């Protein structure tokens, strides 16, 4: 049975990738992201495979051939950018649809990574041909190149180094949203039970932590798939930024609309 999606960790082997800095090598970080996504897709009963699973040198022709022959409908080509910018970039084929990368871009924003642009690029002198070989040479597989941020931007680099799993999850969530597939947050994000509350001095009665009911409410948002970034689990008293509120409301609207249509 052909996979639904093939995940391509960019570079590898003798090619470390340009998105490399003192914190990480691009080839290593995108491999971690890709392996994580494959596992999450499996948990969601979505068939997924990879172009490489180790630190392997993979030439352009061989990489594109693996994608083309995979039988997959989609390809996620994972990369880290460099060159003086900031934020994620998602590049899709001139023969693809912007709706697919935009769904993932929204989730990357919700996870805390700014999105610089979602775009296509044509080959110089030929407006009917894609610029990138991952679009030109992968046949009917709808490929999106995902640049998760800039390795030479301090803010992006720190986020990639510490929150790469949240960013990888954001793409999984966006993929499911676009394809109208069931999505549940990873079990690893579940908050462990809290220790019993200490007694209030002089009363012998246990404290009822002020955050208990707040935490319960936040956990409900995760259970419903309205929140996906685990950061907010430990920030129950912090207000969501406006863009995050907008995404939460959009997800709630989509959930209610889907229920009405059912």
Short mmCIF file of C-alpha atoms in Angstrom, two decimals:
data_model
loop_
_atom_site.label_atom_id
_atom_site.label_comp_id
_atom_site.label_asym_id
_atom_site.label_seq_id
_atom_site.Cartn_x
_atom_site.Cartn_y
_atom_site.Cartn_z
CA UNK A 1 0.00 0.00 0.00
CA UNK A 2 1.43 3.37 -1.01
CA UNK A 3 2.06 5.87 1.78
CA UNK A 4 -0.07 8.99 2.09
CA UNK A 5 2.98 11.17 2.69
CA UNK A 6 6.71 10.85 2.17
CA UNK A 7 8.89 12.99 4.44
CA UNK A 8 12.21 14.21 3.11
CA UNK A 9 14.89 15.25 5.62
CA UNK A 10 17.01 17.60 3.53
CA UNK A 11 20.76 17.18 2.99
CA UNK A 12 22.59 14.42 4.95
CA UNK A 13 25.94 12.66 4.95
CA UNK A 14 28.67 14.82 3.42
CA UNK A 15 26.16 17.66 2.96
CA UNK A 16 25.45 19.32 6.34
CA UNK A 17 23.12 21.92 4.84
CA UNK A 18 23.42 25.68 4.87
CA UNK A 19 21.09 26.03 7.87
CA UNK A 20 23.83 25.02 10.28
CA UNK A 21 25.12 26.96 13.30
CA UNK A 22 26.82 26.40 16.66
CA UNK A 23 23.64 24.85 18.08
CA UNK A 24 22.81 22.31 15.39
CA UNK A 25 23.59 21.00 11.92
CA UNK A 26 20.70 21.32 9.48
CA UNK A 27 20.99 17.71 8.32
CA UNK A 28 20.68 16.44 11.93
CA UNK A 29 17.84 18.67 13.05
CA UNK A 30 15.67 18.04 10.00
CA UNK A 31 16.23 14.29 10.44
CA UNK A 32 14.98 14.55 14.03
CA UNK A 33 11.97 16.55 12.85
CA UNK A 34 11.22 14.03 10.10
CA UNK A 35 11.53 10.94 12.30
CA UNK A 36 9.26 12.58 14.85
CA UNK A 37 6.68 13.37 12.17
CA UNK A 38 6.73 9.84 10.82
CA UNK A 39 6.04 8.50 14.31
CA UNK A 40 3.21 10.98 14.84
CA UNK A 41 1.62 10.17 11.50
CA UNK A 42 1.72 6.50 12.46
CA UNK A 43 -0.04 7.31 15.74
CA UNK A 44 -2.72 9.11 13.71
CA UNK A 45 -3.08 6.12 11.33
CA UNK A 46 -1.62 8.07 8.42
CA UNK A 47 0.83 6.07 6.34
CA UNK A 48 4.20 7.82 6.06
CA UNK A 49 7.69 6.97 4.86
CA UNK A 50 11.02 8.83 4.58
CA UNK A 51 13.65 9.43 1.93
CA UNK A 52 16.35 8.78 4.53
CA UNK A 53 16.35 7.53 8.11
CA UNK A 54 20.05 8.00 8.90
CA UNK A 55 22.85 10.49 8.23
CA UNK A 56 23.01 9.41 4.59
CA UNK A 57 24.34 11.23 1.55
CA UNK A 58 21.50 11.47 -0.95
CA UNK A 59 22.03 13.06 -4.35
CA UNK A 60 19.31 15.24 -5.85
CA UNK A 61 18.36 12.74 -8.56
CA UNK A 62 18.10 9.85 -6.11
CA UNK A 63 16.11 11.93 -3.63
CA UNK A 64 13.60 13.05 -6.25
CA UNK A 65 13.33 9.51 -7.63
CA UNK A 66 12.47 8.16 -4.17
CA UNK A 67 9.68 10.68 -3.84
CA UNK A 68 8.36 10.15 -7.38
CA UNK A 69 8.29 6.36 -7.10
CA UNK A 70 6.86 6.31 -3.56
CA UNK A 71 3.26 6.47 -4.70
CA UNK A 72 2.61 9.07 -2.00
CA UNK A 73 0.16 11.87 -2.56
CA UNK A 74 2.18 14.42 -0.58
CA UNK A 75 5.81 15.16 0.25
CA UNK A 76 7.10 17.29 3.12
CA UNK A 77 10.69 18.35 2.40
CA UNK A 78 12.18 19.60 5.68
CA UNK A 79 14.91 22.25 5.77
CA UNK A 80 16.44 25.02 7.89
CA UNK A 81 17.10 28.34 6.16
CA UNK A 82 20.03 30.77 6.28
CA UNK A 83 20.91 34.06 4.64
CA UNK A 84 19.80 36.88 6.90
CA UNK A 85 16.04 36.46 7.17
CA UNK A 86 13.64 35.51 9.94
CA UNK A 87 10.72 33.12 10.13
CA UNK A 88 9.51 30.04 8.32
CA UNK A 89 9.12 29.85 4.56
CA UNK A 90 6.94 27.31 2.76
CA UNK A 91 7.48 26.81 -0.96
CA UNK A 92 5.00 24.97 -3.13
CA UNK A 93 4.86 24.04 -6.80
CA UNK A 94 3.40 26.39 -9.37
CA UNK A 95 1.07 23.48 -10.14
CA UNK A 96 0.13 22.96 -6.49
CA UNK A 97 -2.28 24.76 -4.19
CA UNK A 98 -1.45 27.49 -1.70
CA UNK A 99 -4.09 26.17 0.71
CA UNK A 100 -1.91 23.20 1.70
CA UNK A 101 1.22 25.13 2.80
CA UNK A 102 -0.89 27.88 4.34
CA UNK A 103 -2.59 25.37 6.64
CA UNK A 104 0.82 24.34 7.93
CA UNK A 105 2.02 27.94 8.10
CA UNK A 106 -0.86 28.85 10.41
CA UNK A 107 0.10 26.06 12.78
CA UNK A 108 3.78 27.08 12.74
CA UNK A 109 2.69 30.57 13.74
CA UNK A 110 0.60 29.11 16.55
CA UNK A 111 3.68 27.22 17.75
CA UNK A 112 5.62 30.48 18.00
CA UNK A 113 7.56 30.60 14.72
CA UNK A 114 6.93 33.67 12.60
CA UNK A 115 6.09 32.94 8.96
CA UNK A 116 8.05 35.00 6.49
CA UNK A 117 6.23 33.92 3.34
CA UNK A 118 4.39 31.15 1.49
CA UNK A 119 5.29 31.23 -2.18
CA UNK A 120 6.20 29.58 -5.48
CA UNK A 121 9.25 30.17 -7.66
CA UNK A 122 9.62 29.62 -11.40
CA UNK A 123 12.69 28.59 -13.33
CA UNK A 124 14.57 31.54 -14.89
CA UNK A 125 13.37 32.06 -18.43
CA UNK A 126 10.58 29.46 -18.17
CA UNK A 127 7.45 30.51 -16.29
CA UNK A 128 5.93 27.04 -16.80
CA UNK A 129 8.66 25.23 -14.86
CA UNK A 130 9.35 25.10 -11.15
CA UNK A 131 12.67 26.40 -9.85
CA UNK A 132 13.33 23.65 -7.29
CA UNK A 133 14.05 20.08 -8.37
CA UNK A 134 11.87 18.80 -5.53
CA UNK A 135 8.95 20.32 -7.40
CA UNK A 136 10.15 19.68 -10.97
CA UNK A 137 11.29 16.09 -10.65
CA UNK A 138 8.91 14.45 -8.19
CA UNK A 139 6.07 13.70 -10.58
CA UNK A 140 2.51 13.96 -9.31
CA UNK A 141 3.51 14.08 -5.64
CA UNK A 142 2.41 17.40 -4.16
CA UNK A 143 5.62 18.61 -2.54
CA UNK A 144 6.01 21.45 -0.07
CA UNK A 145 9.50 22.58 0.93
CA UNK A 146 9.38 23.73 4.55
CA UNK A 147 12.11 26.04 5.81
CA UNK A 148 11.44 26.03 9.56
CA UNK A 149 13.36 29.22 10.27
CA UNK A 150 16.76 30.84 9.83
CA UNK A 151 19.79 29.28 11.50
CA UNK A 152 21.60 32.63 11.39
CA UNK A 153 18.78 34.47 13.18
CA UNK A 154 19.22 34.26 16.96
CA UNK A 155 15.50 34.14 17.76
CA UNK A 156 14.77 31.50 15.15
CA UNK A 157 17.81 29.45 16.11
CA UNK A 158 16.87 29.34 19.80
CA UNK A 159 13.31 28.36 18.97
CA UNK A 160 14.48 25.65 16.59
CA UNK A 161 16.94 24.32 19.14
CA UNK A 162 14.50 24.18 22.06
CA UNK A 163 11.06 23.84 20.43
CA UNK A 164 11.77 21.80 17.31
CA UNK A 165 9.30 19.14 18.43
CA UNK A 166 6.49 21.71 18.69
CA UNK A 167 7.32 22.97 15.21
CA UNK A 168 7.36 19.43 13.82
CA UNK A 169 4.00 18.81 15.48
CA UNK A 170 2.60 22.00 14.00
CA UNK A 171 3.21 20.67 10.49
CA UNK A 172 1.50 17.39 11.37
CA UNK A 173 -1.48 19.34 12.69
CA UNK A 174 -1.63 21.55 9.59
CA UNK A 175 -1.40 18.49 7.35
CA UNK A 176 -4.38 16.91 9.11
CA UNK A 177 -6.36 20.15 9.03
CA UNK A 178 -5.87 20.57 5.29
CA UNK A 179 -6.75 16.95 4.54
CA UNK A 180 -9.68 16.90 7.01
CA UNK A 181 -8.11 13.98 8.87
CA UNK A 182 -8.72 13.26 12.57
CA UNK A 183 -6.07 14.82 14.79
CA UNK A 184 -5.23 14.32 18.46
CA UNK A 185 -2.28 15.92 20.30
CA UNK A 186 0.64 13.64 21.16
CA UNK A 187 0.37 11.74 24.43
CA UNK A 188 3.81 12.99 25.41
CA UNK A 189 2.30 16.45 25.88
CA UNK A 190 -0.05 15.24 28.60
CA UNK A 191 0.67 17.00 31.90
CA UNK A 192 1.51 14.53 34.70
CA UNK A 193 -0.69 14.50 37.83
CA UNK A 194 0.22 17.14 40.38
CA UNK A 195 1.36 16.35 43.91
CA UNK A 196 -1.19 16.78 46.72
CA UNK A 197 -1.59 20.38 47.80
CA UNK A 198 0.10 21.41 51.06
CA UNK A 199 -1.99 22.39 54.07
CA UNK A 200 -2.75 26.01 54.78
CA UNK A 201 -0.83 27.07 57.93
CA UNK A 202 -3.02 27.18 61.03
CA UNK A 203 -6.09 25.54 59.45
CA UNK A 204 -5.13 21.93 58.85
CA UNK A 205 -7.01 22.22 55.54
CA UNK A 206 -5.34 21.55 52.21
CA UNK A 207 -4.87 24.42 49.83
CA UNK A 208 -6.90 24.35 46.65
CA UNK A 209 -4.34 25.62 44.13
CA UNK A 210 -5.73 28.58 42.27
CA UNK A 211 -4.43 27.08 39.04
CA UNK A 212 -6.30 23.75 39.35
CA UNK A 213 -9.49 24.85 37.62
CA UNK A 214 -7.47 26.94 35.19
CA UNK A 215 -5.26 23.94 34.32
CA UNK A 216 -8.35 21.79 33.80
CA UNK A 217 -9.75 24.34 31.38
CA UNK A 218 -6.46 24.55 29.47
CA UNK A 219 -6.22 20.75 29.29
CA UNK A 220 -9.69 20.69 27.70
CA UNK A 221 -8.39 22.98 24.95
CA UNK A 222 -5.61 20.47 24.23
CA UNK A 223 -8.01 17.51 24.29
CA UNK A 224 -10.18 19.25 21.71
CA UNK A 225 -7.17 20.07 19.53
CA UNK A 226 -7.74 23.82 19.95
CA UNK A 227 -4.30 24.31 21.53
CA UNK A 228 -1.28 22.35 20.29
CA UNK A 229 1.81 24.18 21.61
CA UNK A 230 2.75 22.55 24.94
CA UNK A 231 4.27 25.84 26.15
CA UNK A 232 0.87 27.14 27.26
CA UNK A 233 0.36 24.22 29.65
CA UNK A 234 2.75 25.90 32.08
CA UNK A 235 1.50 29.43 31.45
CA UNK A 236 -2.15 29.21 32.48
CA UNK A 237 -2.13 32.78 33.83
CA UNK A 238 -0.51 34.28 30.73
CA UNK A 239 -2.76 35.86 28.07
CA UNK A 240 -2.62 34.46 24.56
CA UNK A 241 -1.33 36.91 21.94
CA UNK A 242 -3.91 38.17 19.50
CA UNK A 243 -2.74 35.92 16.64
CA UNK A 244 -3.01 32.84 18.89
CA UNK A 245 -6.53 33.83 19.95
CA UNK A 246 -7.47 34.18 16.29
CA UNK A 247 -6.17 30.68 15.48
CA UNK A 248 -7.96 29.18 18.48
CA UNK A 249 -11.23 30.82 17.40
CA UNK A 250 -10.72 29.60 13.84
CA UNK A 251 -10.22 26.02 15.03
CA UNK A 252 -13.32 26.26 17.23
CA UNK A 253 -15.33 27.63 14.31
CA UNK A 254 -14.14 24.80 12.05
CA UNK A 255 -15.02 22.23 14.72
CA UNK A 256 -18.53 23.67 15.14
CA UNK A 257 -19.02 23.93 11.38
CA UNK A 258 -17.95 20.31 10.85
CA UNK A 259 -20.38 19.19 13.56
CA UNK A 260 -23.21 21.08 11.87
CA UNK A 261 -22.41 19.41 8.54
CA UNK A 262 -22.26 15.92 10.02
#
